């Protein structure tokens, strides 16, 4: 039986590793509100696949470098 953990992210860390990009700047680049970025970072909102890909593209990383399942060993 497979058990998947909760979706987690390190978006805030990635933002700061990339020139301390603000939540507002990221929101504008991907076409969402700042509140959406806040909710994603706090784990209160799971972004769509499209939004996840857009966010990863902004930082030139893989989606898995930002979003992961809690307890994922890979």
PDB file of C-alpha atoms in Angstrom:
ATOM      1  CA  UNK A   1       0.000   0.000   0.000  1.00  0.00           C
ATOM      2  CA  UNK A   2       1.429   3.350  -1.047  1.00  0.00           C
ATOM      3  CA  UNK A   3       1.060   6.259   1.308  1.00  0.00           C
ATOM      4  CA  UNK A   4       1.763   9.723  -0.015  1.00  0.00           C
ATOM      5  CA  UNK A   5       2.541  12.578   2.323  1.00  0.00           C
ATOM      6  CA  UNK A   6       1.249  16.102   2.338  1.00  0.00           C
ATOM      7  CA  UNK A   7       2.386  18.507  -0.387  1.00  0.00           C
ATOM      8  CA  UNK A   8       5.098  20.819   0.945  1.00  0.00           C
ATOM      9  CA  UNK A   9       7.236  23.501  -0.655  1.00  0.00           C
ATOM     10  CA  UNK A  10      10.371  25.540  -0.180  1.00  0.00           C
ATOM     11  CA  UNK A  11       9.176  28.462  -2.296  1.00  0.00           C
ATOM     12  CA  UNK A  12      10.180  31.112   0.220  1.00  0.00           C
ATOM     13  CA  UNK A  13      13.732  29.751   0.333  1.00  0.00           C
ATOM     14  CA  UNK A  14      13.928  29.600  -3.459  1.00  0.00           C
ATOM     15  CA  UNK A  15      12.734  33.210  -3.717  1.00  0.00           C
ATOM     16  CA  UNK A  16      15.471  34.378  -1.367  1.00  0.00           C
ATOM     17  CA  UNK A  17      18.108  32.310  -3.154  1.00  0.00           C
ATOM     18  CA  UNK A  18      17.132  34.119  -6.344  1.00  0.00           C
ATOM     19  CA  UNK A  19      17.847  37.736  -5.573  1.00  0.00           C
ATOM     20  CA  UNK A  20      15.383  37.971  -2.700  1.00  0.00           C
ATOM     21  CA  UNK A  21      12.466  38.156  -5.125  1.00  0.00           C
ATOM     22  CA  UNK A  22       9.392  39.506  -3.355  1.00  0.00           C
ATOM     23  CA  UNK A  23       6.062  37.716  -3.218  1.00  0.00           C
ATOM     24  CA  UNK A  24       4.612  40.551  -5.295  1.00  0.00           C
ATOM     25  CA  UNK A  25       7.282  40.235  -7.988  1.00  0.00           C
ATOM     26  CA  UNK A  26       6.713  36.486  -8.267  1.00  0.00           C
ATOM     27  CA  UNK A  27       2.942  36.953  -8.322  1.00  0.00           C
ATOM     28  CA  UNK A  28       3.224  39.413 -11.198  1.00  0.00           C
ATOM     29  CA  UNK A  29       5.538  37.115 -13.162  1.00  0.00           C
ATOM     30  CA  UNK A  30       3.136  34.163 -12.960  1.00  0.00           C
ATOM     31  CA  UNK A  31      -0.122  36.108 -13.146  1.00  0.00           C
ATOM     32  CA  UNK A  32      -1.616  35.539  -9.696  1.00  0.00           C
ATOM     33  CA  UNK A  33      -2.196  37.684  -6.617  1.00  0.00           C
ATOM     34  CA  UNK A  34       0.341  38.169  -3.855  1.00  0.00           C
ATOM     35  CA  UNK A  35      -2.185  36.481  -1.540  1.00  0.00           C
ATOM     36  CA  UNK A  36      -1.974  33.345  -3.696  1.00  0.00           C
ATOM     37  CA  UNK A  37       1.814  33.231  -3.300  1.00  0.00           C
ATOM     38  CA  UNK A  38       1.440  33.732   0.462  1.00  0.00           C
ATOM     39  CA  UNK A  39      -1.094  30.887   0.652  1.00  0.00           C
ATOM     40  CA  UNK A  40       1.190  28.575  -1.351  1.00  0.00           C
ATOM     41  CA  UNK A  41       4.176  29.338   0.881  1.00  0.00           C
ATOM     42  CA  UNK A  42       2.088  28.694   4.007  1.00  0.00           C
ATOM     43  CA  UNK A  43       0.818  25.384   2.633  1.00  0.00           C
ATOM     44  CA  UNK A  44      -2.779  26.615   2.632  1.00  0.00           C
ATOM     45  CA  UNK A  45      -3.164  26.368  -1.145  1.00  0.00           C
ATOM     46  CA  UNK A  46      -1.882  23.716  -3.536  1.00  0.00           C
ATOM     47  CA  UNK A  47      -1.111  25.306  -6.899  1.00  0.00           C
ATOM     48  CA  UNK A  48      -2.302  23.793 -10.147  1.00  0.00           C
ATOM     49  CA  UNK A  49       0.152  21.860 -12.263  1.00  0.00           C
ATOM     50  CA  UNK A  50       0.308  24.818 -14.655  1.00  0.00           C
ATOM     51  CA  UNK A  51       1.071  27.315 -11.878  1.00  0.00           C
ATOM     52  CA  UNK A  52       3.672  24.980 -10.369  1.00  0.00           C
ATOM     53  CA  UNK A  53       5.400  24.732 -13.736  1.00  0.00           C
ATOM     54  CA  UNK A  54       5.267  28.503 -14.220  1.00  0.00           C
ATOM     55  CA  UNK A  55       6.813  29.109 -10.792  1.00  0.00           C
ATOM     56  CA  UNK A  56       9.582  26.581 -11.468  1.00  0.00           C
ATOM     57  CA  UNK A  57      10.240  28.189 -14.845  1.00  0.00           C
ATOM     58  CA  UNK A  58      10.707  31.621 -13.247  1.00  0.00           C
ATOM     59  CA  UNK A  59      13.558  30.189 -11.157  1.00  0.00           C
ATOM     60  CA  UNK A  60      14.920  27.869 -13.888  1.00  0.00           C
ATOM     61  CA  UNK A  61      14.502  24.802 -11.671  1.00  0.00           C
ATOM     62  CA  UNK A  62      12.434  21.616 -11.746  1.00  0.00           C
ATOM     63  CA  UNK A  63       9.017  21.584 -10.068  1.00  0.00           C
ATOM     64  CA  UNK A  64      10.397  18.949  -7.685  1.00  0.00           C
ATOM     65  CA  UNK A  65      13.037  21.425  -6.529  1.00  0.00           C
ATOM     66  CA  UNK A  66      10.253  23.569  -5.044  1.00  0.00           C
ATOM     67  CA  UNK A  67       7.329  21.230  -4.368  1.00  0.00           C
ATOM     68  CA  UNK A  68       7.589  17.825  -2.724  1.00  0.00           C
ATOM     69  CA  UNK A  69       5.607  15.292  -0.749  1.00  0.00           C
ATOM     70  CA  UNK A  70       6.340  15.244   2.957  1.00  0.00           C
ATOM     71  CA  UNK A  71       8.402  12.160   3.709  1.00  0.00           C
ATOM     72  CA  UNK A  72       9.486  11.758   0.064  1.00  0.00           C
ATOM     73  CA  UNK A  73      12.899  10.132   0.118  1.00  0.00           C
ATOM     74  CA  UNK A  74      13.794  10.890  -3.510  1.00  0.00           C
TER      75      UNK A  74
END
